[in-house]
Amino acid sequence: GPRKPLLEDGPPSDAGLGRRPPSHCDSMRITAFLDIPGQDNLTPLARLEKYAFSDNIFNRQIIARGLLDVFRDFSNNEEDFLTVMEIVVRLSEDAEPTVRTELMEQIPPIAIFLQESRPKFPTAFFEYLMPIVVRYLTDVNNQVRKAGQEALLILLEQDLIAQSDIENKVCPILLDLSAPDSDDEYKVEAVNIICKMASMLSRTTVEQMLLPRFCELCSDGKLFQVRKICAANFGDICNAVGQEATERLLIPKFFELCSDSVWGMRKACAECFMAVSYTTSPEVRRSKLSPLFISLISDTCRWVRQAAFQSLGPFISTFANPSSAGLYIREDGSLSIRPLMQDVNSNSCQLSNNITLMPSSTNATLPSKDTQEESSDCCTSPGEDVSRLSQGDRVAAGVIEVTKDSSFPGMNSRLQSAEDVFNTFLYWRPPLPDISQDLELLQFKTEKHKDSCSVPCNNCVASSEIKKVLESLQEHIDDPDVQAQVQVLSAALRAAQFDSVGDCEAKKLEESSGKLQPKTTSDEVVVSGGTCSQAEEDTLSSPASQDDTRDLSASGAQSSTVSDIIPQPLLDQYLSMTDPARAQTVDTEIAKHCAYSLPGVALTLGRQNWHCLKDTYETLASDVQWKVRRTLAFSIHELAVILGDQLTAADLVPIFNGFLKDLDEVRIGVLKHLYDFLKLLHADKRREYLYQLQEFVVTDNSRNWRFRYELAEQLILILELYNPNDVYDYLRHIALTLCSDKVSEVRWISFKLVGDSVHLLFYANNANALGLNFINELVVRFRHCSKWVGRQAFAFICQAAVEEECMPVDQFVEHLLPSLLSLASDPVPNVRVLLAKALRQTLLEKAYFKSVGNPHLEAAEETVLALQSDRDQDVSFFATIKLKQGNVDSTAIEKHN
C-alpha cells in the first residue's frame, strides 16, 4: 500500500505524544517529505510552515527536531532563509513545552551551522536565536529551562556568543535570577549556571560581573542548596578570578563555608580544597589554609573527615617546589627530574624521564580508584595547574603536558588563554638559564683532579673551578633567576660532595660560594641535595636551621627541615592514614587513599626526605587489602623516577619483587609499566629480571588474556633494554609461547614482538647467527605446524618481516620466501588468504621484487596467479585485488573464517 507520511494532519495517536521517535531518522526524512510534489499543491517552504503550526503536537515536535536540516536546505536563498528564521521564532513561542524543548536542543548545532555560513548571514544568530536562549532561562517549564541552560553552556564552551551578548544579555538575567528576592528554584538554577560558566568567560568578566554576586550567594542564609553549590564549585571560581581576587574576596567566604553548620557544606569544601590551594600564594597556603584543613580533618562529622583525608595527599602536593624536589620544566612543557651530581657521576641518565600530569575530573569527588589506576595511578606532580587544560592540550611557555584520564579531584578542565592560566604558583619562577654545560665542565675537572687530590674522595672538585662558575654569575647576581641558579649550583655541589671534600677544600668552597648567596625565607624550599640519611641532614643543617626564617649559611648550603616544606601537622595526619584505627573511625579505604597520593607527597618532600615516607610506603606495600597494593603497583615506576636509581635499588626493588609474585590484580600494575620501571635500573640489576619475565606468562586465571596481551606490548618496548644474547636466550621463548596463545588478539600482537626481535638480532652487532637460528626456528615451529593457526601465523610473520624491514631482504628470500610460497598448496583457505594478502599487499609492492630480472619475482608472481584461480572466493579475491594497507584487518579475517 501507499507509504504513510511522517507528518499527519489528523489527530495524534495514543503513542504520538510523550514519545520521541529516533531523531536522526526523522530529521533525515523531514526535508525529503517537504520536497514531495503534488501532495497538497504547496511549495516546500509553505508546507514547512503548515506543519510547524499544525494542530497535531507530534508534527510540531518533528519540525522542531529537524530544524538543522531545514536550515541547510533553505539557506541558499536569503528570502527563504529569513522566512525559516521567522518560523523558528514563532515556533519558539509554542504553548507545548515539549516543542520548545525540542527546539532549544537544536539551537547549538544550528548556531555552529550559522557560524560556518556567517558571510551570508552574519547577524542571524544574534538577532533571532540568542534572544530565544535568554528567554528560555526564565521559562515557566523546568524542562524547557534545563534545555536552555544546557544550550547556553554549549554555546559558551564553543565560543559562539559574542562578548557584548554575554555582558548585556546573559549576565544581567543570571544576576536577576540569583538576586536575594528571586524565586528559590530559579536562584538555585542561576547559581549553578554562574559556577559552570565562570571557567568559560574572561577573568575580567567574571571578576567584575559575577564575583560579587557569588560572594553574596556563599552567605545565603535562606537556602543551604545555594551555599552547597557555591562550596562544590569554589575551586573553579578561584581559578577563574586568580590569586589576588581569591585571597582578597574568596578566602574569607571559604572560611565561612568550612565552618557552616550543615555538614554537607564542610564536606564539599574539603573535596575542593586542593583546587582552592592552587590559586593562593605560599604564604596564604601555609598560614591560613593549612590550619583550616586541620579543622576539617578533625571535624565532628565522619563524612567530612573522610572527604578531608581523601584530599589530604593532593593538598600536601600543592606545597611542592621544584628546587626541593629536584624538578624543572622542559621547553616542551614536560616535567622532568634534574640529575643530581651523584647521578651524573654514575653515568645515570634515567632521572631525566618525564613525569606527565593528568587532567582532572570536573567532579568534585574522588573518581573511581580502579579508573585512576588504569590510567596514571598516582597522585603525580603537584606543582602545576592543569585545571584549564582539556585532554591532549597544553598551554605554551612552561605548562606541563596533559594526557589522558584523571589524577586529582575537583579540577576543571577548560582550556583558557595563557593570560588567564598564569599564576605565580603555576610557574613558580621564570625559566632558569641552562647550567648543564657548567655541571659537565665541573664533572670533567673532577675526574682530572681526582688522582692529584690528597684526600681520598669520589667527587673531589678544586675550589678554583667552582669559583670560576660562581664568579661568572657574579655580575648578574641581582637577577632573581641567577640567585636561584647560584643556590642550585652551590647547594647541590656541597650536598653531593660534603663527605668527600677535605676540610681545607670545603672551607674554600664555603668562602667562594657564601659571598654570592642571596637570603631566602622559609617559603623558598630547600634545594635538593640528593639522598641523605637523617644523620647527614643534621650534619648539613646550620645552627640557624631551627629558626622560622632561614638564611643561607656561609657555606652556601641552604638548610631546612621537613616542616619547611610541608606543615608538620599535615604530614603527621598523612602518616597516620596507615593506622588501623583510622579505618575504623574515618574510612575503611583510607589506606588506599594514602597509597594513591603517596607519589605526590614524595615529590613534594623531595628525595632527600624520603626517609619520612619509607616506613609508610612499606606498610602500604604489605597491606592485607589487595586494592592498596594494586594502587602502589600502578605508581611504583613514577616513584622510581622521583627517588632516583640509588633509592630505587635500595627501597623500591624489594617491593617491586614482591608485587611480581602477588595476585594478578596487583601484578597487572607493575606489568603495565614494566618497561618504565626496568629502564630506570642499572644494567646488572635489570638482567636479574630476565628469568622472572617468563613468570608473567602464567596467570591466576588462564582466561585473563588481556594480561598476556599487556605482556607482549611491554616486551616490545623492553627489547631495547637487553643485548641480543639476552633477547635470544630469554625473551625469544616468551615471544614464541605468546604466538601460540589460544586468544587471537594475543597472537597478533605477539607476531609484532617476534618481528621486532628478529630485527634486533639481525641488525645488532655480530648477532646475525642468532637471527638465522631464530628464523629457522620459526620455519620449524610455524610453517610445519600441524595446526592451521600456526601456518597462518607463519604467513603473517613473513608479511610483517617484509613490511617492517625486520631483516635484510637477501636473508628473507633465502630463508623464508620458499617456505612462504609453499603455503599456496595448504589445504586450509584461511592460510591461503593470508598468503595472498602477504604477496599482493606487501612483497610485490617492495622495490626489490619490482626490479627487472629478479630471480624471485617469477616464483612470487606464479604463486599469485595460482591463488587467483583458487577454489575459495576469499583467496581469489585477495590474490586479485590490491588493497591499501590496513583496509582489511587480519584479525577480522581469522575470526570470520
Tab-separated table of N, CA, C and O in Angstrom, residues 513-552:
chain	number	residue	atom	x	y	z
A	513	SER	N	81.474	30.445	47.697
A	513	SER	CA	80.053	30.463	47.361
A	513	SER	C	79.235	31.301	48.324
A	513	SER	O	78.200	31.846	47.958
A	514	GLY	N	79.722	31.455	49.574
A	514	GLY	CA	78.955	32.196	50.558
A	514	GLY	C	78.771	33.645	50.201
A	514	GLY	O	77.771	34.276	50.544
A	515	LYS	N	79.756	34.224	49.495
A	515	LYS	CA	79.662	35.629	49.128
A	515	LYS	C	78.509	35.902	48.177
A	515	LYS	O	78.001	37.011	48.104
A	516	LEU	N	78.122	34.870	47.432
A	516	LEU	CA	77.127	35.088	46.387
A	516	LEU	C	75.723	34.746	46.821
A	516	LEU	O	74.780	34.930	46.072
A	517	GLN	N	75.601	34.176	48.024
A	517	GLN	CA	74.307	33.615	48.374
A	517	GLN	C	73.298	34.681	48.754
A	517	GLN	O	73.513	35.441	49.699
A	518	PRO	N	72.185	34.781	48.057
A	518	PRO	CA	71.108	35.667	48.488
A	518	PRO	C	70.370	35.045	49.657
A	518	PRO	O	70.433	33.840	49.874
A	519	LYS	N	69.675	35.877	50.400
A	519	LYS	CA	68.899	35.364	51.519
A	519	LYS	C	67.587	34.799	51.024
A	519	LYS	O	67.085	35.139	49.975
A	520	THR	N	67.030	33.936	51.850
A	520	THR	CA	65.755	33.324	51.465
A	520	THR	C	64.883	33.210	52.689
A	520	THR	O	65.356	33.325	53.817
A	521	THR	N	63.621	32.989	52.466
A	521	THR	CA	62.686	32.807	53.569
A	521	THR	C	62.259	31.364	53.624
A	521	THR	O	62.606	30.556	52.778
A	522	SER	N	61.455	31.057	54.628
A	522	SER	CA	61.020	29.670	54.786
A	522	SER	C	60.144	29.212	53.658
A	522	SER	O	59.928	28.028	53.483
A	523	ASP	N	59.599	30.154	52.891
A	523	ASP	CA	58.753	29.756	51.770
A	523	ASP	C	59.560	29.295	50.578
A	523	ASP	O	59.033	28.690	49.662
A	524	GLU	N	60.863	29.625	50.553
A	524	GLU	CA	61.723	29.148	49.485
A	524	GLU	C	62.296	27.825	49.938
A	524	GLU	O	63.222	27.754	50.727
A	525	VAL	N	61.725	26.748	49.393
A	525	VAL	CA	62.008	25.430	49.940
A	525	VAL	C	63.424	25.011	49.606
A	525	VAL	O	63.978	25.375	48.572
A	526	VAL	N	64.004	24.177	50.461
A	526	VAL	CA	65.402	23.800	50.338
A	526	VAL	C	65.687	23.141	49.003
A	526	VAL	O	64.899	22.383	48.483
A	527	VAL	N	66.857	23.442	48.457
A	527	VAL	CA	67.307	22.814	47.223
A	527	VAL	C	67.678	21.377	47.505
A	527	VAL	O	68.336	21.071	48.493
A	528	SER	N	67.268	20.503	46.617
A	528	SER	CA	67.560	19.089	46.818
A	528	SER	C	69.042	18.822	46.685
A	528	SER	O	69.672	19.223	45.725
A	529	GLY	N	69.581	18.119	47.634
A	529	GLY	CA	70.991	17.756	47.556
A	529	GLY	C	71.170	16.285	47.322
A	529	GLY	O	72.226	15.739	47.542
A	530	GLY	N	70.157	15.601	46.898
A	530	GLY	CA	70.270	14.173	46.668
A	530	GLY	C	69.807	13.394	47.872
A	530	GLY	O	69.180	13.917	48.787
A	531	THR	N	70.126	12.119	47.915
A	531	THR	CA	69.681	11.270	49.003
A	531	THR	C	70.617	11.421	50.189
A	531	THR	O	71.828	11.481	50.050
A	532	CYS	N	70.030	11.487	51.373
A	532	CYS	CA	70.863	11.564	52.565
A	532	CYS	C	70.089	11.013	53.728
A	532	CYS	O	68.869	11.064	53.770
A	533	SER	N	70.796	10.488	54.675
A	533	SER	CA	70.156	9.956	55.868
A	533	SER	C	69.796	11.097	56.807
A	533	SER	O	70.194	12.230	56.616
A	534	GLN	N	69.049	10.784	57.861
A	534	GLN	CA	68.691	11.811	58.832
A	534	GLN	C	69.944	12.379	59.492
A	534	GLN	O	70.056	13.573	59.743
A	535	ALA	N	70.905	11.508	59.757
A	535	ALA	CA	72.144	11.968	60.386
A	535	ALA	C	72.877	12.938	59.479
A	535	ALA	O	73.421	13.950	59.919
A	536	GLU	N	72.893	12.625	58.193
A	536	GLU	CA	73.558	13.522	57.248
A	536	GLU	C	72.839	14.851	57.180
A	536	GLU	O	73.463	15.904	57.058
A	537	GLU	N	71.511	14.814	57.238
A	537	GLU	CA	70.756	16.063	57.228
A	537	GLU	C	71.104	16.916	58.439
A	537	GLU	O	71.257	18.134	58.338
A	538	ASP	N	71.221	16.268	59.602
A	538	ASP	CA	71.569	17.011	60.799
A	538	ASP	C	72.951	17.641	60.661
A	538	ASP	O	73.208	18.754	61.127
A	539	THR	N	73.861	16.889	60.032
A	539	THR	CA	75.205	17.413	59.831
A	539	THR	C	75.187	18.617	58.912
A	539	THR	O	75.906	19.598	59.113
A	540	LEU	N	74.361	18.524	57.867
A	540	LEU	CA	74.311	19.596	56.889
A	540	LEU	C	73.612	20.836	57.415
A	540	LEU	O	73.771	21.921	56.877
A	541	SER	N	72.771	20.678	58.433
A	541	SER	CA	71.993	21.810	58.926
A	541	SER	C	72.889	22.787	59.673
A	541	SER	O	73.741	22.411	60.463
A	542	SER	N	72.646	24.046	59.395
A	542	SER	CA	73.390	25.087	60.101
A	542	SER	C	72.714	25.359	61.437
A	542	SER	O	71.589	24.942	61.676
A	543	PRO	N	73.367	26.106	62.364
A	543	PRO	CA	72.726	26.449	63.645
A	543	PRO	C	71.427	27.194	63.466
A	543	PRO	O	70.563	27.144	64.331
A	544	ALA	N	71.285	27.861	62.332
A	544	ALA	CA	70.066	28.645	62.124
A	544	ALA	C	68.921	27.799	61.631
A	544	ALA	O	67.835	28.300	61.398
A	545	SER	N	69.140	26.484	61.485
A	545	SER	CA	68.110	25.649	60.875
A	545	SER	C	66.873	25.520	61.729
A	545	SER	O	65.839	25.072	61.260
A	546	GLN	N	66.969	25.882	63.010
A	546	GLN	CA	65.799	25.772	63.861
A	546	GLN	C	64.945	27.034	63.836
A	546	GLN	O	63.868	27.076	64.402
A	547	ASP	N	65.437	28.091	63.216
A	547	ASP	CA	64.676	29.336	63.175
A	547	ASP	C	63.568	29.253	62.162
A	547	ASP	O	63.641	28.521	61.192
A	548	ASP	N	62.516	30.061	62.400
A	548	ASP	CA	61.418	30.090	61.448
A	548	ASP	C	61.850	30.671	60.120
A	548	ASP	O	61.445	30.218	59.063
A	549	THR	N	62.625	31.747	60.169
A	549	THR	CA	63.142	32.343	58.945
A	549	THR	C	64.585	31.935	58.782
A	549	THR	O	65.391	32.142	59.677
A	550	ARG	N	64.934	31.364	57.621
A	550	ARG	CA	66.253	30.773	57.436
A	550	ARG	C	67.100	31.609	56.503
A	550	ARG	O	66.638	32.072	55.483
A	551	ASP	N	68.347	31.782	56.883
A	551	ASP	CA	69.319	32.399	55.997
A	551	ASP	C	70.261	31.319	55.497
A	551	ASP	O	70.515	30.330	56.178
A	552	LEU	N	70.759	31.539	54.302
A	552	LEU	CA	71.783	30.632	53.826
A	552	LEU	C	73.014	30.789	54.696
A	552	LEU	O	73.438	31.902	54.996
